[in-house]
PDB file of C-alpha atoms in Angstrom:
ATOM      1  CA  MET A   1     -11.631 -26.819 -68.028  1.00  0.00           C
ATOM      2  CA  GLY A   2     -10.691 -23.844 -65.827  1.00  0.00           C
ATOM      3  CA  ARG A   3     -11.874 -23.302 -62.333  1.00  0.00           C
ATOM      4  CA  GLU A   4     -14.975 -21.127 -62.079  1.00  0.00           C
ATOM      5  CA  LYS A   5     -14.228 -17.716 -60.636  1.00  0.00           C
ATOM      6  CA  ILE A   6     -15.996 -17.072 -57.355  1.00  0.00           C
ATOM      7  CA  LYS A   7     -18.032 -13.877 -57.253  1.00  0.00           C
ATOM      8  CA  ILE A   8     -16.914 -11.629 -54.427  1.00  0.00           C
ATOM      9  CA  LYS A   9     -20.042 -10.858 -52.476  1.00  0.00           C
ATOM     10  CA  LYS A  10     -21.391 -11.410 -48.996  1.00  0.00           C
ATOM     11  CA  ILE A  11     -22.082 -15.033 -48.177  1.00  0.00           C
ATOM     12  CA  ASP A  12     -25.667 -15.334 -47.032  1.00  0.00           C
ATOM     13  CA  ASN A  13     -25.305 -18.656 -45.230  1.00  0.00           C
ATOM     14  CA  VAL A  14     -24.021 -17.925 -41.721  1.00  0.00           C
ATOM     15  CA  MET A  15     -22.229 -21.241 -41.271  1.00  0.00           C
ATOM     16  CA  ALA A  16     -20.548 -21.030 -44.677  1.00  0.00           C
ATOM     17  CA  ARG A  17     -19.562 -17.425 -43.940  1.00  0.00           C
ATOM     18  CA  ARG A  18     -17.855 -18.462 -40.681  1.00  0.00           C
ATOM     19  CA  VAL A  19     -15.955 -21.303 -42.358  1.00  0.00           C
ATOM     20  CA  THR A  20     -14.791 -19.022 -45.177  1.00  0.00           C
ATOM     21  CA  PHE A  21     -13.712 -16.341 -42.685  1.00  0.00           C
ATOM     22  CA  SER A  22     -11.686 -18.851 -40.671  1.00  0.00           C
ATOM     23  CA  LYS A  23      -9.913 -20.274 -43.733  1.00  0.00           C
ATOM     24  CA  ARG A  24      -9.159 -16.941 -45.377  1.00  0.00           C
ATOM     25  CA  ARG A  25      -8.046 -15.392 -42.093  1.00  0.00           C
ATOM     26  CA  ARG A  26      -5.484 -18.126 -41.554  1.00  0.00           C
ATOM     27  CA  GLY A  27      -4.366 -17.792 -45.190  1.00  0.00           C
ATOM     28  CA  LEU A  28      -4.051 -14.010 -44.911  1.00  0.00           C
ATOM     29  CA  ILE A  29      -1.990 -14.238 -41.705  1.00  0.00           C
ATOM     30  CA  LYS A  30       0.224 -16.885 -43.355  1.00  0.00           C
ATOM     31  CA  LYS A  31       0.804 -14.634 -46.370  1.00  0.00           C
ATOM     32  CA  ALA A  32       1.649 -11.688 -44.101  1.00  0.00           C
ATOM     33  CA  GLN A  33       4.148 -13.831 -42.199  1.00  0.00           C
ATOM     34  CA  GLU A  34       5.739 -15.049 -45.435  1.00  0.00           C
ATOM     35  CA  LEU A  35       5.994 -11.484 -46.754  1.00  0.00           C
ATOM     36  CA  SER A  36       7.729 -10.414 -43.553  1.00  0.00           C
ATOM     37  CA  VAL A  37      10.257 -13.244 -43.696  1.00  0.00           C
ATOM     38  CA  LEU A  38      10.957 -13.222 -47.446  1.00  0.00           C
ATOM     39  CA  CYS A  39      11.235  -9.476 -47.885  1.00  0.00           C
ATOM     40  CA  ASP A  40      12.435  -8.477 -44.381  1.00  0.00           C
ATOM     41  CA  ALA A  41       9.388  -6.221 -44.171  1.00  0.00           C
ATOM     42  CA  ASP A  42       7.693  -4.905 -41.051  1.00  0.00           C
ATOM     43  CA  VAL A  43       4.146  -6.264 -41.435  1.00  0.00           C
ATOM     44  CA  SER A  44       1.186  -5.826 -39.110  1.00  0.00           C
ATOM     45  CA  LEU A  45      -2.322  -7.133 -39.675  1.00  0.00           C
ATOM     46  CA  ILE A  46      -5.518  -6.306 -37.748  1.00  0.00           C
ATOM     47  CA  ILE A  47      -8.787  -8.180 -38.363  1.00  0.00           C
ATOM     48  CA  PHE A  48     -12.164  -7.785 -36.680  1.00  0.00           C
ATOM     49  CA  SER A  49     -14.737 -10.492 -37.259  1.00  0.00           C
ATOM     50  CA  ALA A  50     -18.442  -9.832 -37.820  1.00  0.00           C
ATOM     51  CA  THR A  51     -18.985 -10.495 -34.109  1.00  0.00           C
ATOM     52  CA  GLY A  52     -16.320  -7.945 -33.130  1.00  0.00           C
ATOM     53  CA  LYS A  53     -13.582 -10.433 -32.182  1.00  0.00           C
ATOM     54  CA  LEU A  54     -10.057  -9.158 -32.751  1.00  0.00           C
ATOM     55  CA  TYR A  55      -7.371 -11.069 -34.654  1.00  0.00           C
ATOM     56  CA  GLU A  56      -3.940  -9.571 -35.188  1.00  0.00           C
ATOM     57  CA  PHE A  57      -0.476 -10.388 -36.488  1.00  0.00           C
ATOM     58  CA  SER A  58       2.683  -8.327 -36.321  1.00  0.00           C
ATOM     59  CA  SER A  59       6.206  -9.259 -37.294  1.00  0.00           C
ATOM     60  CA  SER A  60       7.441  -6.874 -34.610  1.00  0.00           C
ATOM     61  CA  SER A  61       5.696  -4.817 -31.929  1.00  0.00           C
ATOM     62  CA  MET A  62       2.155  -3.886 -32.973  1.00  0.00           C
ATOM     63  CA  GLU A  63       2.357  -0.703 -30.889  1.00  0.00           C
ATOM     64  CA  ASP A  64       5.601   0.394 -32.554  1.00  0.00           C
ATOM     65  CA  THR A  65       4.174  -0.280 -36.005  1.00  0.00           C
ATOM     66  CA  LEU A  66       1.032   1.761 -35.301  1.00  0.00           C
ATOM     67  CA  THR A  67       3.145   4.595 -33.913  1.00  0.00           C
ATOM     68  CA  ARG A  68       5.241   4.622 -37.075  1.00  0.00           C
ATOM     69  CA  TYR A  69       2.082   4.623 -39.156  1.00  0.00           C
ATOM     70  CA  VAL A  70       0.636   7.619 -37.319  1.00  0.00           C
ATOM     71  CA  LEU A  71       3.865   9.625 -37.399  1.00  0.00           C
ATOM     72  CA  HIS A  72       4.795   8.829 -40.993  1.00  0.00           C
ATOM     73  CA  SER A  73       3.309  11.756 -42.884  1.00  0.00           C
ATOM     74  CA  ASN A  74       4.045  10.280 -46.328  1.00  0.00           C
ATOM     75  CA  ILE A  75       1.750   7.313 -45.800  1.00  0.00           C
ATOM     76  CA  VAL A  76      -1.483   9.312 -45.783  1.00  0.00           C
ATOM     77  CA  GLU A  77      -2.581  12.259 -47.862  1.00  0.00           C
ATOM     78  CA  LYS A  78      -3.668  14.338 -44.866  1.00  0.00           C
ATOM     79  CA  PRO A  79      -2.605  14.380 -41.213  1.00  0.00           C
ATOM     80  CA  VAL A  80      -4.109  11.642 -39.127  1.00  0.00           C
ATOM     81  CA  GLN A  81      -7.021  13.028 -37.157  1.00  0.00           C
ATOM     82  CA  PRO A  82      -6.946  12.245 -33.426  1.00  0.00           C
ATOM     83  CA  CYS A  83      -9.589   9.900 -32.116  1.00  0.00           C
ATOM     84  CA  LEU A  84     -12.904  11.320 -30.950  1.00  0.00           C
ATOM     85  CA  SER A  85     -12.219  10.603 -27.287  1.00  0.00           C
ATOM     86  CA  LEU A  86      -8.895  12.476 -27.458  1.00  0.00           C
ATOM     87  CA  GLN A  87     -10.565  15.411 -29.193  1.00  0.00           C
ATOM     88  CA  LYS A  88     -13.251  15.470 -26.496  1.00  0.00           C
ATOM     89  CA  ASP A  89     -10.684  15.331 -23.688  1.00  0.00           C
ATOM     90  CA  SER A  90      -8.673  18.139 -25.266  1.00  0.00           C
ATOM     91  CA  SER A  91     -11.811  20.232 -25.658  1.00  0.00           C
ATOM     92  CA  ASN A  92     -12.821  19.648 -22.024  1.00  0.00           C
ATOM     93  CA  LEU A  93      -9.300  20.510 -20.852  1.00  0.00           C
ATOM     94  CA  GLU A  94      -9.337  23.738 -22.816  1.00  0.00           C
ATOM     95  CA  MET A  95     -12.735  24.669 -21.374  1.00  0.00           C
ATOM     96  CA  LEU A  96     -11.509  23.958 -17.840  1.00  0.00           C
ATOM     97  CA  ARG A  97      -8.401  26.073 -18.378  1.00  0.00           C
ATOM     98  CA  LYS A  98     -10.506  28.941 -19.701  1.00  0.00           C
ATOM     99  CA  GLU A  99     -12.896  28.670 -16.744  1.00  0.00           C
ATOM    100  CA  VAL A 100     -10.014  28.606 -14.227  1.00  0.00           C
ATOM    101  CA  ASN A 101      -8.399  31.656 -15.816  1.00  0.00           C
ATOM    102  CA  ASP A 102     -11.739  33.489 -15.839  1.00  0.00           C
ATOM    103  CA  LYS A 103     -12.398  32.680 -12.157  1.00  0.00           C
ATOM    104  CA  ALA A 104      -8.863  33.721 -11.206  1.00  0.00           C
ATOM    105  CA  TYR A 105      -9.271  37.026 -13.072  1.00  0.00           C
ATOM    106  CA  LYS A 106     -12.594  37.727 -11.325  1.00  0.00           C
ATOM    107  CA  LEU A 107     -11.030  36.865  -7.958  1.00  0.00           C
ATOM    108  CA  ARG A 108      -8.225  39.347  -8.568  1.00  0.00           C
ATOM    109  CA  GLN A 109     -10.833  41.980  -9.418  1.00  0.00           C
ATOM    110  CA  MET A 110     -12.672  41.231  -6.153  1.00  0.00           C
ATOM    111  CA  LYS A 111      -9.354  41.889  -4.384  1.00  0.00           C
ATOM    112  CA  GLY A 112      -8.972  45.222  -6.178  1.00  0.00           C
ATOM    113  CA  GLU A 113      -6.447  44.022  -8.765  1.00  0.00           C
ATOM    114  CA  ASP A 114      -6.490  44.127 -12.599  1.00  0.00           C
ATOM    115  CA  LEU A 115      -9.170  46.833 -12.674  1.00  0.00           C
ATOM    116  CA  GLU A 116      -7.665  48.833 -15.530  1.00  0.00           C
ATOM    117  CA  ARG A 117      -9.465  46.742 -18.158  1.00  0.00           C
ATOM    118  CA  LEU A 118     -12.886  47.456 -16.650  1.00  0.00           C
ATOM    119  CA  ASP A 119     -15.005  50.333 -17.927  1.00  0.00           C
ATOM    120  CA  VAL A 120     -17.424  52.348 -15.789  1.00  0.00           C
ATOM    121  CA  GLU A 121     -20.230  49.820 -16.213  1.00  0.00           C
ATOM    122  CA  GLY A 122     -17.901  46.966 -15.322  1.00  0.00           C
ATOM    123  CA  LEU A 123     -16.799  48.784 -12.165  1.00  0.00           C
ATOM    124  CA  ARG A 124     -20.437  49.326 -11.182  1.00  0.00           C
ATOM    125  CA  GLN A 125     -21.198  45.635 -11.652  1.00  0.00           C
ATOM    126  CA  LEU A 126     -18.160  44.737  -9.543  1.00  0.00           C
ATOM    127  CA  GLU A 127     -19.319  47.156  -6.843  1.00  0.00           C
ATOM    128  CA  LYS A 128     -22.748  45.488  -6.757  1.00  0.00           C
ATOM    129  CA  LYS A 129     -21.137  42.064  -6.403  1.00  0.00           C
ATOM    130  CA  LEU A 130     -18.960  43.279  -3.545  1.00  0.00           C
ATOM    131  CA  GLU A 131     -21.952  44.817  -1.786  1.00  0.00           C
ATOM    132  CA  ALA A 132     -23.934  41.605  -2.169  1.00  0.00           C
ATOM    133  CA  GLY A 133     -21.005  39.582  -0.841  1.00  0.00           C
ATOM    134  CA  LEU A 134     -20.551  41.934   2.099  1.00  0.00           C
ATOM    135  CA  SER A 135     -24.258  41.694   2.950  1.00  0.00           C
ATOM    136  CA  LEU A 136     -24.013  37.919   2.935  1.00  0.00           C
ATOM    137  CA  VAL A 137     -20.978  38.021   5.221  1.00  0.00           C
ATOM    138  CA  ILE A 138     -22.754  40.369   7.652  1.00  0.00           C
ATOM    139  CA  LYS A 139     -25.866  38.185   7.642  1.00  0.00           C
ATOM    140  CA  THR A 140     -23.827  35.053   8.344  1.00  0.00           C
ATOM    141  CA  GLU A 141     -21.962  36.826  11.145  1.00  0.00           C
ATOM    142  CA  GLU A 142     -25.225  38.018  12.732  1.00  0.00           C
ATOM    143  CA  GLU A 143     -26.717  34.518  12.574  1.00  0.00           C
ATOM    144  CA  ARG A 144     -23.674  33.000  14.281  1.00  0.00           C
ATOM    145  CA  ALA A 145     -23.635  35.757  16.917  1.00  0.00           C
ATOM    146  CA  SER A 146     -27.355  35.214  17.607  1.00  0.00           C
ATOM    147  CA  THR A 147     -26.786  31.467  17.986  1.00  0.00           C
ATOM    148  CA  LYS A 148     -23.919  32.120  20.416  1.00  0.00           C
ATOM    149  CA  ILE A 149     -26.030  34.559  22.448  1.00  0.00           C
ATOM    150  CA  ASN A 150     -28.845  32.019  22.707  1.00  0.00           C
ATOM    151  CA  GLU A 151     -26.379  29.399  23.939  1.00  0.00           C
ATOM    152  CA  LEU A 152     -24.990  31.780  26.562  1.00  0.00           C
ATOM    153  CA  GLN A 153     -28.491  32.755  27.711  1.00  0.00           C
ATOM    154  CA  GLY A 154     -29.366  29.090  28.095  1.00  0.00           C
ATOM    155  CA  LYS A 155     -26.254  28.495  30.194  1.00  0.00           C
ATOM    156  CA  GLU A 156     -27.078  31.594  32.276  1.00  0.00           C
ATOM    157  CA  ALA A 157     -30.609  30.341  32.960  1.00  0.00           C
ATOM    158  CA  GLN A 158     -29.237  26.938  33.973  1.00  0.00           C
ATOM    159  CA  LEU A 159     -26.731  28.543  36.364  1.00  0.00           C
ATOM    160  CA  ILE A 160     -29.443  30.716  37.903  1.00  0.00           C
ATOM    161  CA  LYS A 161     -31.612  27.641  38.421  1.00  0.00           C
ATOM    162  CA  GLU A 162     -28.778  25.698  40.032  1.00  0.00           C
ATOM    163  CA  ASN A 163     -27.868  28.659  42.247  1.00  0.00           C
ATOM    164  CA  LYS A 164     -31.479  28.948  43.399  1.00  0.00           C
ATOM    165  CA  GLN A 165     -31.595  25.261  44.271  1.00  0.00           C
ATOM    166  CA  LEU A 166     -28.334  25.582  46.185  1.00  0.00           C
ATOM    167  CA  LYS A 167     -29.677  28.536  48.183  1.00  0.00           C
ATOM    168  CA  GLN A 168     -32.768  26.510  49.070  1.00  0.00           C
ATOM    169  CA  LYS A 169     -30.602  23.662  50.336  1.00  0.00           C
ATOM    170  CA  VAL A 170     -28.463  26.049  52.413  1.00  0.00           C
ATOM    171  CA  SER A 171     -31.605  27.667  53.860  1.00  0.00           C
ATOM    172  CA  SER A 172     -32.948  24.249  54.810  1.00  0.00           C
ATOM    173  CA  VAL A 173     -29.668  23.417  56.504  1.00  0.00           C
ATOM    174  CA  ASP A 174     -29.719  26.694  58.468  1.00  0.00           C
ATOM    175  CA  ILE A 175     -33.256  25.983  59.684  1.00  0.00           C
ATOM    176  CA  ALA A 176     -32.305  22.468  60.729  1.00  0.00           C
ATOM    177  CA  LEU A 177     -29.241  23.756  62.563  1.00  0.00           C
ATOM    178  CA  SER A 178     -31.271  26.388  64.352  1.00  0.00           C
ATOM    179  CA  GLU A 179     -33.698  23.753  65.567  1.00  0.00           C
ATOM    180  CA  ASN A 180     -30.884  21.467  66.678  1.00  0.00           C
ATOM    181  CA  SER A 181     -29.048  24.280  68.433  1.00  0.00           C
ATOM    182  CA  CYS A 182     -32.085  24.965  70.570  1.00  0.00           C
ATOM    183  CA  MET A 183     -31.922  21.389  71.855  1.00  0.00           C
ATOM    184  CA  ILE A 184     -28.191  21.572  72.789  1.00  0.00           C
ATOM    185  CA  PRO A 185     -27.401  23.349  76.098  1.00  0.00           C
ATOM    186  CA  LYS A 186     -24.986  26.232  75.625  1.00  0.00           C
ATOM    187  CA  THR A 187     -23.226  26.128  79.011  1.00  0.00           C
ATOM    188  CA  ASN A 188     -19.639  26.532  77.928  1.00  0.00           C
ATOM    189  CA  ASN A 189     -17.299  27.117  74.958  1.00  0.00           C
ATOM    190  CA  SER A 190     -17.296  23.406  74.074  1.00  0.00           C
ATOM    191  CA  CYS A 191     -20.970  23.586  73.210  1.00  0.00           C
ATOM    192  CA  MET A 192     -20.386  26.582  70.987  1.00  0.00           C
ATOM    193  CA  ILE A 193     -17.546  24.811  69.143  1.00  0.00           C
ATOM    194  CA  LEU A 194     -19.752  21.723  68.682  1.00  0.00           C
ATOM    195  CA  GLU A 195     -22.507  23.862  67.224  1.00  0.00           C
ATOM    196  CA  LYS A 196     -20.124  25.497  64.746  1.00  0.00           C
ATOM    197  CA  ASN A 197     -18.741  22.136  63.666  1.00  0.00           C
ATOM    198  CA  LEU A 198     -22.255  20.787  63.096  1.00  0.00           C
ATOM    199  CA  CYS A 199     -23.156  23.856  61.061  1.00  0.00           C
ATOM    200  CA  PHE A 200     -20.017  23.496  58.935  1.00  0.00           C
ATOM    201  CA  ALA A 201     -20.683  19.810  58.363  1.00  0.00           C
ATOM    202  CA  TRP A 202     -24.264  20.433  57.292  1.00  0.00           C
ATOM    203  CA  ARG A 203     -23.156  23.103  54.793  1.00  0.00           C
ATOM    204  CA  ILE A 204     -20.565  20.782  53.212  1.00  0.00           C
ATOM    205  CA  LYS A 205     -23.170  18.009  52.876  1.00  0.00           C
ATOM    206  CA  ALA A 206     -25.635  20.415  51.246  1.00  0.00           C
ATOM    207  CA  CYS A 207     -23.066  21.547  48.704  1.00  0.00           C
ATOM    208  CA  GLU A 208     -22.317  17.953  47.743  1.00  0.00           C
TER     209      GLU A 208
END
């Protein structure tokens, strides 16, 4: 009596499904290896389990085989479409290039170049942009100048205050010297020299 043919359908029992996958995977890889050896064929096999685990076999380099597959136009009916990530990167690159070219063109227009393609309305819009930019530059310059003036005025006030304090110290020294000079007898030139030296010494001390 012949062996009953197994119906090809999904195995509901999880454990039985895993056992069947393991056995058939090993058998499939063995068959691929035998085909490669017997027929001198370049064979590559890629398997993903239900859990997403990768199993692969290649009689040569898997990367070289995939490259040959992609480049071989006779294998598929239509050109191989690039992956979604590559398409997205290419699209983003193209958008960036377009944006850079657009910004560079507008910058040249701001510098007075490439104006021949602008009509009257375009020239008016460019004039408005230049006026707005100039106003912003003037405003920024005025703000920085005002800040600098305030700093200089603060330094001026500090110098005036310090100068006033120094004058007060010098005045105090002069008064003290005048009082001391009245107590020293001025009988000869030696007394006058002593008085001058005392005055000079007091002034140096006040400045320190």
